[in-house]
């Protein structure tokens, strides 16, 4: 099993070409199932999650070829409407396939999805919406059996703006005759990317980025070539790395507005930030002040996926920070690893109180989930001495070549 070994203390200088957004690309790959023509998705990073999604598409009967940063997908001959447990357990996003498989084949048998262990992660909002669209659903022995032969468009009001449920409904209704509307839809930029992609395929989706989305089903979608958006969470992680290590970096290929909730906090406490077009320049200040309050929220609020990285920064910022995790109920597994490195953190329920220390110290730590693992890398970059991180496969689910990117910026990091 690979490990990351980091000797902390180096400043970071240089440029990062931000990878394509995993959370945009996975639903785009699912959307490719809706047409029998060839689809090309560009800006696809080499990630375990992307490969796991490819395996599922192959099992459904699609042809898929990923080389350099392009995915060529052809779903001309789908042969199955089943996603087996062995494939679904590796990837929470397997649930996105429910919508397009129902749209295309009118039936599906899908195992309950897996993914990071950061909370209960039910899929009741997805299923409630599909039931309201007249899909017959039976849940039995770990599988969801769906019959969409009578699926009809309708007006949906989500109990919570779930990202995945919003995407699933868009995918289920893109080729369903009539108008489906979603109220209290999630507003994440990845949903806008999905809308834009579907519209290049001949779809008719409006309103993504707002809480009210309208999908006018079209008879058929055609092939398309599309470049996925830059990964705002990866960009945010490297921005925090600069804040923790000192130095100056430029992030290329991510819109500043997509991580405004982070950048506005960093610019008040630890960095000078400029942005021109899709370039974000980050220069670390000499003193880091704690961010007093941080609460994770649906977009455009502070993203839950940056909660672990921002906690890493708070462990070495001057003062006390109070962080509340509102999205997932079990997302503080990185804290006990950070404690091994000398951090001063207390967790009570959904709140973490962090009192900054001067520097962390290197230790052997275990990555427990994707973003928590990234937080440990950030902590290792700052720490005095050597940090060894195991269970790196969690980090590889979302960060392409993390050690190469950081090494190019001047970090002393290697994979063993
Ligand atoms: C997506 C992102 C993930 C991010 C999350 C929140 C992808 C591939 N993943 O996950 O990185 O952390 O948004 O920004 O895009 N919920 C229910 N019932 C449901 C669906 C969700 O209770 O049917 C709850 C979840 O347990 C969670 C909250 O709603 O507490 C948010 O979940 P959701 O927005 O659906 O996140 P995902 O789409 O799973």
XYZ file of C-alpha atoms and ligand atoms in Angstrom:
455
model
C 0.000 0.000 0.000
C 1.421 3.377 -1.031
C 2.346 6.004 1.552
C 3.198 9.677 1.284
C 6.346 10.847 3.058
C 6.626 14.578 3.680
C 9.448 16.603 5.210
C 7.695 19.796 6.215
C 8.815 23.392 6.211
C 9.330 24.318 2.539
C 7.621 27.373 1.097
C 5.561 26.902 -2.070
C 6.171 28.869 -5.279
C 4.855 28.374 -8.799
C 1.848 27.538 -10.853
C -0.789 24.798 -10.617
C -2.917 23.787 -13.624
C -6.039 22.857 -11.703
C -7.407 19.437 -12.742
C -10.920 18.928 -14.076
C -13.600 18.670 -11.400
C -14.293 15.103 -10.292
C -17.731 16.088 -9.020
C -18.612 17.513 -12.432
C -17.083 14.732 -14.520
C -18.816 11.811 -12.759
C -22.325 13.133 -13.570
C -21.149 14.051 -17.096
C -20.037 10.440 -17.584
C -23.463 9.336 -16.374
C -25.111 11.778 -18.798
C -23.216 10.161 -21.695
C -25.450 7.089 -21.150
C -28.405 9.108 -22.437
C -27.291 9.089 -26.080
C -26.368 6.364 -28.541
C -23.869 8.756 -30.166
C -20.240 9.288 -29.211
C -19.440 11.753 -26.437
C -16.041 13.281 -25.686
C -15.405 14.743 -22.242
C -12.196 16.782 -21.908
C -10.235 17.831 -18.823
C -10.736 14.400 -17.210
C -8.260 13.738 -14.375
C -6.641 10.376 -13.727
C -8.478 9.434 -10.526
C -9.622 6.219 -8.895
C -13.224 7.509 -8.844
C -13.153 8.164 -12.603
C -11.854 4.626 -13.214
C -14.500 3.147 -10.923
C -17.185 5.041 -12.854
C -15.706 3.707 -16.136
C -15.989 0.134 -14.825
C -19.684 0.671 -14.141
C -20.291 2.167 -17.606
C -18.492 -0.819 -19.171
C -20.669 -3.223 -17.193
C -23.770 -1.453 -18.566
C -22.456 -2.085 -22.073
C -20.848 1.240 -22.986
C -17.477 1.542 -24.732
C -15.138 3.859 -22.922
C -11.625 4.941 -23.670
C -9.771 7.325 -21.401
C -6.418 8.585 -22.610
C -4.469 11.671 -21.556
C -7.267 13.895 -20.275
C -10.103 12.802 -22.591
C -12.861 10.291 -22.067
C -14.498 8.908 -25.211
C -17.791 7.269 -24.351
C -20.170 5.443 -26.645
C -23.343 4.011 -25.168
C -24.779 2.810 -28.484
C -25.378 -0.727 -27.267
C -26.378 -0.785 -23.615
C -26.825 -4.405 -22.616
C -27.639 -4.147 -18.928
C -29.656 -1.984 -16.554
C -28.020 -3.437 -13.448
C -25.303 -1.943 -11.255
C -23.971 -4.707 -9.045
C -22.976 -4.261 -5.415
C -19.303 -4.998 -6.148
C -19.131 -1.919 -8.423
C -21.501 0.415 -6.549
C -19.778 -0.061 -3.192
C -16.632 1.664 -4.490
C -18.374 4.819 -5.643
C -21.168 6.891 -4.151
C -21.670 8.538 -7.561
C -22.908 5.234 -8.979
C -26.308 6.517 -7.848
C -26.145 9.178 -10.634
C -26.601 6.358 -13.111
C -30.080 5.628 -11.855
C -31.447 8.720 -13.668
C -29.892 8.093 -17.113
C -30.436 4.320 -17.012
C -34.124 4.929 -16.279
C -34.241 7.626 -18.969
C -32.753 5.266 -21.535
C -33.944 1.781 -20.560
C -36.985 2.533 -18.343
C -35.817 0.051 -15.739
C -32.891 -0.337 -13.361
C -31.539 -2.523 -10.594
C -28.942 -0.585 -8.624
C -27.076 -1.569 -5.468
C -26.948 0.962 -2.647
C -23.938 3.211 -3.301
C -20.670 3.282 -1.340
C -18.060 6.070 -1.137
C -16.406 7.919 1.738
C -17.571 6.978 5.209
C -18.432 10.506 6.363
C -22.007 10.002 7.493
C -25.198 8.072 6.856
C -25.574 9.419 3.314
C -29.108 8.201 2.642
C -30.639 8.450 -0.838
C -34.223 9.065 0.261
C -34.433 12.437 -1.546
C -33.437 10.792 -4.851
C -35.994 8.027 -4.406
C -38.808 10.307 -3.199
C -38.403 12.472 -6.319
C -38.428 9.447 -8.626
C -41.523 8.063 -6.882
C -43.236 11.440 -7.408
C -42.341 11.029 -11.094
C -44.330 7.807 -11.046
C -41.355 5.448 -10.994
C -42.189 2.206 -9.180
C -39.428 1.472 -6.675
C -38.864 -1.607 -4.552
C -35.949 -1.724 -2.086
C -34.872 -5.309 -1.378
C -31.693 -7.082 -0.205
C -29.414 -4.052 -0.720
C -30.763 -3.304 -4.191
C -33.143 -0.682 -5.568
C -35.425 -2.056 -8.296
C -37.017 0.613 -10.483
C -39.676 0.423 -13.158
C -39.963 3.713 -15.064
C -42.288 2.539 -17.821
C -44.864 5.060 -16.574
C -42.409 7.814 -15.580
C -44.018 11.244 -15.976
C -42.673 14.780 -15.614
C -43.845 16.674 -12.554
C -43.150 19.577 -10.179
C -40.702 18.518 -7.485
C -39.916 20.281 -4.225
C -36.776 18.882 -2.583
C -36.763 18.648 1.230
C -33.067 19.585 1.090
C -30.965 20.891 -1.828
C -29.090 17.625 -2.366
C -26.459 17.877 -5.101
C -26.771 14.252 -6.173
C -30.577 14.219 -6.121
C -30.734 17.407 -8.218
C -28.368 15.848 -10.771
C -30.223 12.551 -10.793
C -33.570 14.212 -11.477
C -32.070 16.311 -14.294
C -30.638 13.127 -15.811
C -33.877 11.153 -15.438
C -35.955 13.888 -17.066
C -33.627 15.152 -19.832
C -35.272 12.806 -22.363
C -38.684 12.520 -20.696
C -41.395 14.172 -22.777
C -42.825 17.225 -20.968
C -41.596 19.655 -18.325
C -40.056 18.622 -14.999
C -39.346 21.352 -12.470
C -37.160 21.199 -9.369
C -37.709 23.646 -6.535
C -35.113 24.001 -3.756
C -32.548 22.547 -6.173
C -28.866 22.511 -5.201
C -26.975 25.447 -6.739
C -23.456 23.991 -7.013
C -21.389 24.969 -10.110
C -21.127 21.273 -11.039
C -24.882 21.309 -11.672
C -24.416 24.235 -14.048
C -21.730 22.175 -15.819
C -24.170 19.267 -16.165
C -26.837 21.598 -17.587
C -24.354 23.093 -20.074
C -23.203 19.642 -21.165
C -26.741 18.326 -21.677
C -27.632 21.447 -23.653
C -24.643 20.873 -25.979
C -26.172 17.404 -26.542
C -29.440 19.012 -27.645
C -31.058 19.052 -24.196
C -33.261 21.822 -22.834
C -32.341 22.498 -19.199
C -32.651 25.956 -17.624
C -32.034 27.527 -14.242
C -29.053 25.516 -12.928
C -27.153 27.629 -10.413
C -30.478 28.822 -8.962
C -32.902 26.938 -6.681
C -35.415 26.563 -9.552
C -34.529 24.293 -12.466
C -36.716 23.485 -15.468
C -36.087 20.485 -17.682
C -38.034 20.272 -20.919
C -37.509 16.683 -22.023
C -36.280 16.247 -25.601
C -36.909 13.237 -27.808
C -33.250 12.370 -28.182
C -29.846 13.672 -27.213
C -26.929 13.583 -29.640
C -23.159 13.280 -29.253
C -21.062 16.166 -28.011
C -17.572 17.322 -27.121
C -17.323 19.182 -23.832
C -14.619 20.494 -21.502
C -15.452 19.988 -17.824
C -14.974 22.823 -15.332
C -11.899 23.102 -13.085
C -12.034 21.483 -9.659
C -12.890 24.139 -7.089
C -12.176 21.831 -4.143
C -8.728 20.896 -5.443
C -8.006 24.585 -6.143
C -9.160 25.451 -2.623
C -6.928 22.750 -1.141
C -3.823 24.157 -2.886
C -4.803 27.696 -1.868
C -4.851 26.524 1.752
C -1.496 24.768 1.218
C 0.016 28.127 0.218
C -1.513 29.782 3.285
C 0.023 27.084 5.515
C 3.490 26.945 3.965
C 4.079 30.547 2.940
C 5.144 31.562 -0.566
C 3.193 32.525 -3.682
C 1.247 30.321 -6.071
C -0.982 30.814 -9.092
C -3.988 28.527 -9.636
C -4.931 28.246 -13.309
C -8.229 26.943 -14.608
C -10.580 27.525 -11.674
C -13.024 30.398 -11.392
C -12.465 32.474 -8.248
C -16.240 32.904 -7.835
C -16.517 29.112 -7.344
C -14.442 29.304 -4.151
C -15.339 32.821 -3.054
C -16.466 31.593 0.377
C -12.907 30.332 0.975
C -10.976 33.155 -0.724
C -12.796 35.882 1.209
C -11.844 34.166 4.490
C -8.225 33.612 3.448
C -7.818 37.205 2.281
C -8.963 38.510 5.670
C -6.683 36.252 7.705
C -3.738 34.702 5.896
C -3.280 35.582 2.204
C -3.237 38.372 -0.345
C -5.389 37.245 -3.260
C -5.830 38.571 -6.802
C -7.733 37.016 -9.641
C -7.744 37.718 -13.336
C -9.955 35.553 -15.544
C -9.494 31.938 -14.464
C -6.158 32.642 -12.693
C -6.059 33.045 -8.932
C -2.848 34.444 -7.413
C -2.273 33.657 -3.752
C 0.529 35.188 -1.716
C 0.752 34.041 1.905
C 0.910 36.758 4.567
C 3.700 36.509 7.124
C 1.179 36.182 9.997
C -1.818 33.841 9.931
C -4.813 34.901 12.017
C -7.480 32.349 12.952
C -10.815 32.527 11.131
C -13.204 32.992 14.071
C -16.242 31.156 12.721
C -16.665 28.753 9.824
C -19.890 26.891 9.045
C -20.227 24.496 6.148
C -23.273 25.184 3.976
C -24.656 24.248 0.580
C -23.174 26.385 -2.250
C -22.486 29.321 -2.264
C -21.693 28.784 1.438
C -18.435 27.326 2.714
C -18.042 23.815 1.183
C -18.041 20.791 3.449
C -15.326 19.348 1.186
C -12.940 22.090 2.402
C -13.770 21.679 6.084
C -10.889 19.269 6.770
C -8.303 21.360 4.848
C -9.407 24.582 6.583
C -9.140 22.870 9.984
C -5.541 21.986 9.097
C -4.889 25.688 8.467
C -6.570 26.713 11.713
C -4.306 24.378 13.710
C -1.386 26.747 12.958
C -3.244 30.080 12.867
C -3.007 32.577 15.690
C -6.118 32.466 17.910
C -9.215 30.294 18.230
C -11.476 29.087 15.462
C -14.956 27.557 15.847
C -15.986 25.316 12.964
C -19.437 23.791 12.501
C -20.044 20.934 10.062
C -23.653 21.204 8.923
C -23.691 18.845 5.930
C -22.309 15.472 7.066
C -22.635 14.116 10.607
C -19.381 12.142 10.758
C -16.794 14.295 9.085
C -14.140 14.856 11.763
C -12.051 11.697 11.378
C -8.997 13.745 10.420
C -9.050 15.420 13.835
C -7.587 12.494 15.801
C -4.776 12.248 13.223
C -4.066 15.983 13.502
C -3.891 15.583 17.299
C -1.012 13.112 16.776
C 0.801 15.978 15.041
C 0.414 18.327 17.999
C -2.766 20.148 17.010
C -5.054 21.513 19.711
C -8.622 20.617 18.691
C -11.768 19.708 20.612
C -14.820 18.265 18.925
C -18.281 18.328 20.429
C -21.067 17.077 18.195
C -20.842 18.927 14.908
C -18.520 21.650 16.236
C -14.727 21.689 16.347
C -12.829 24.262 18.384
C -9.281 24.776 17.196
C -6.645 26.702 19.128
C -3.676 27.459 16.897
C -0.164 26.256 17.773
C 3.101 27.656 16.358
C 3.967 24.581 14.221
C 2.783 20.981 13.951
C 5.239 18.116 14.267
C 5.661 15.206 11.869
C 4.029 11.869 12.783
C 2.731 8.635 11.269
C -0.911 9.244 10.425
C -3.706 7.450 8.582
C -5.867 8.973 5.887
C -9.470 8.023 6.753
C -11.304 9.646 3.851
C -10.659 11.759 0.769
C -10.677 15.345 2.073
C -9.458 14.355 5.533
C -6.469 12.726 3.821
C -5.756 15.942 1.920
C -5.828 17.834 5.226
C -3.117 15.523 6.574
C -0.955 16.276 3.530
C -1.351 20.001 4.239
C -0.476 19.458 7.889
C 2.612 17.459 6.872
C 3.773 20.277 4.588
C 3.838 22.637 7.557
C 5.090 20.260 10.249
C 8.581 20.135 11.688
C 10.123 16.777 10.743
C 8.730 13.868 8.760
C 5.077 12.924 8.305
C 4.138 9.534 6.875
C 0.572 9.182 5.600
C -0.907 5.760 4.917
C -4.177 4.803 3.143
C -3.272 7.169 0.313
C -5.867 5.526 -1.940
C -8.481 7.744 -0.294
C -6.594 10.854 -1.458
C -6.125 9.381 -4.951
C -9.915 9.244 -5.335
C -9.974 13.025 -5.764
C -6.485 14.501 -6.233
C -4.513 13.738 -9.393
C -0.794 13.252 -8.661
C -0.970 15.286 -5.463
C 2.688 14.653 -4.646
C 3.860 15.711 -8.141
C 1.858 18.952 -8.006
C 3.222 19.834 -4.567
C 6.792 18.788 -5.453
C 6.718 21.126 -8.455
C 5.770 23.910 -6.041
C 8.840 23.115 -3.911
C 7.463 20.726 -1.278
C 9.585 17.823 -0.056
C 7.067 15.031 -0.633
C 7.348 11.576 -2.154
C 5.276 8.448 -2.634
C 6.789 5.200 -1.397
C -21.887 15.881 -3.373
C -20.402 15.814 -3.632
C -19.622 15.763 -2.319
C -20.035 16.916 -1.416
C -21.545 16.984 -1.256
C -22.006 18.204 -0.494
C -20.316 14.637 -5.733
C -19.871 13.412 -6.456
N -20.119 14.636 -4.404
O -22.248 14.672 -2.676
O -18.233 15.842 -2.624
O -19.432 16.743 -0.148
O -22.181 17.024 -2.556
O -21.560 19.370 -1.114
O -20.775 15.586 -6.313
N -28.913 13.574 1.883
C -30.013 12.902 2.389
N -30.787 12.202 1.502
C -30.500 12.135 0.163
C -29.372 12.831 -0.332
C -28.597 13.542 0.561
O -30.296 12.938 3.586
O -31.234 11.492 -0.579
C -28.054 14.300 2.839
C -26.649 13.701 2.889
O -26.584 12.615 3.777
C -25.835 14.883 3.343
C -26.541 16.065 2.660
O -27.862 15.612 2.353
O -25.927 15.012 4.737
C -25.848 16.537 1.394
O -25.796 15.492 0.459
P -25.737 15.744 -1.117
O -25.853 17.195 -1.402
O -26.699 14.817 -1.764
O -24.250 15.276 -1.435
P -23.768 14.247 -2.525
O -24.463 14.507 -3.818
O -23.773 12.880 -1.977
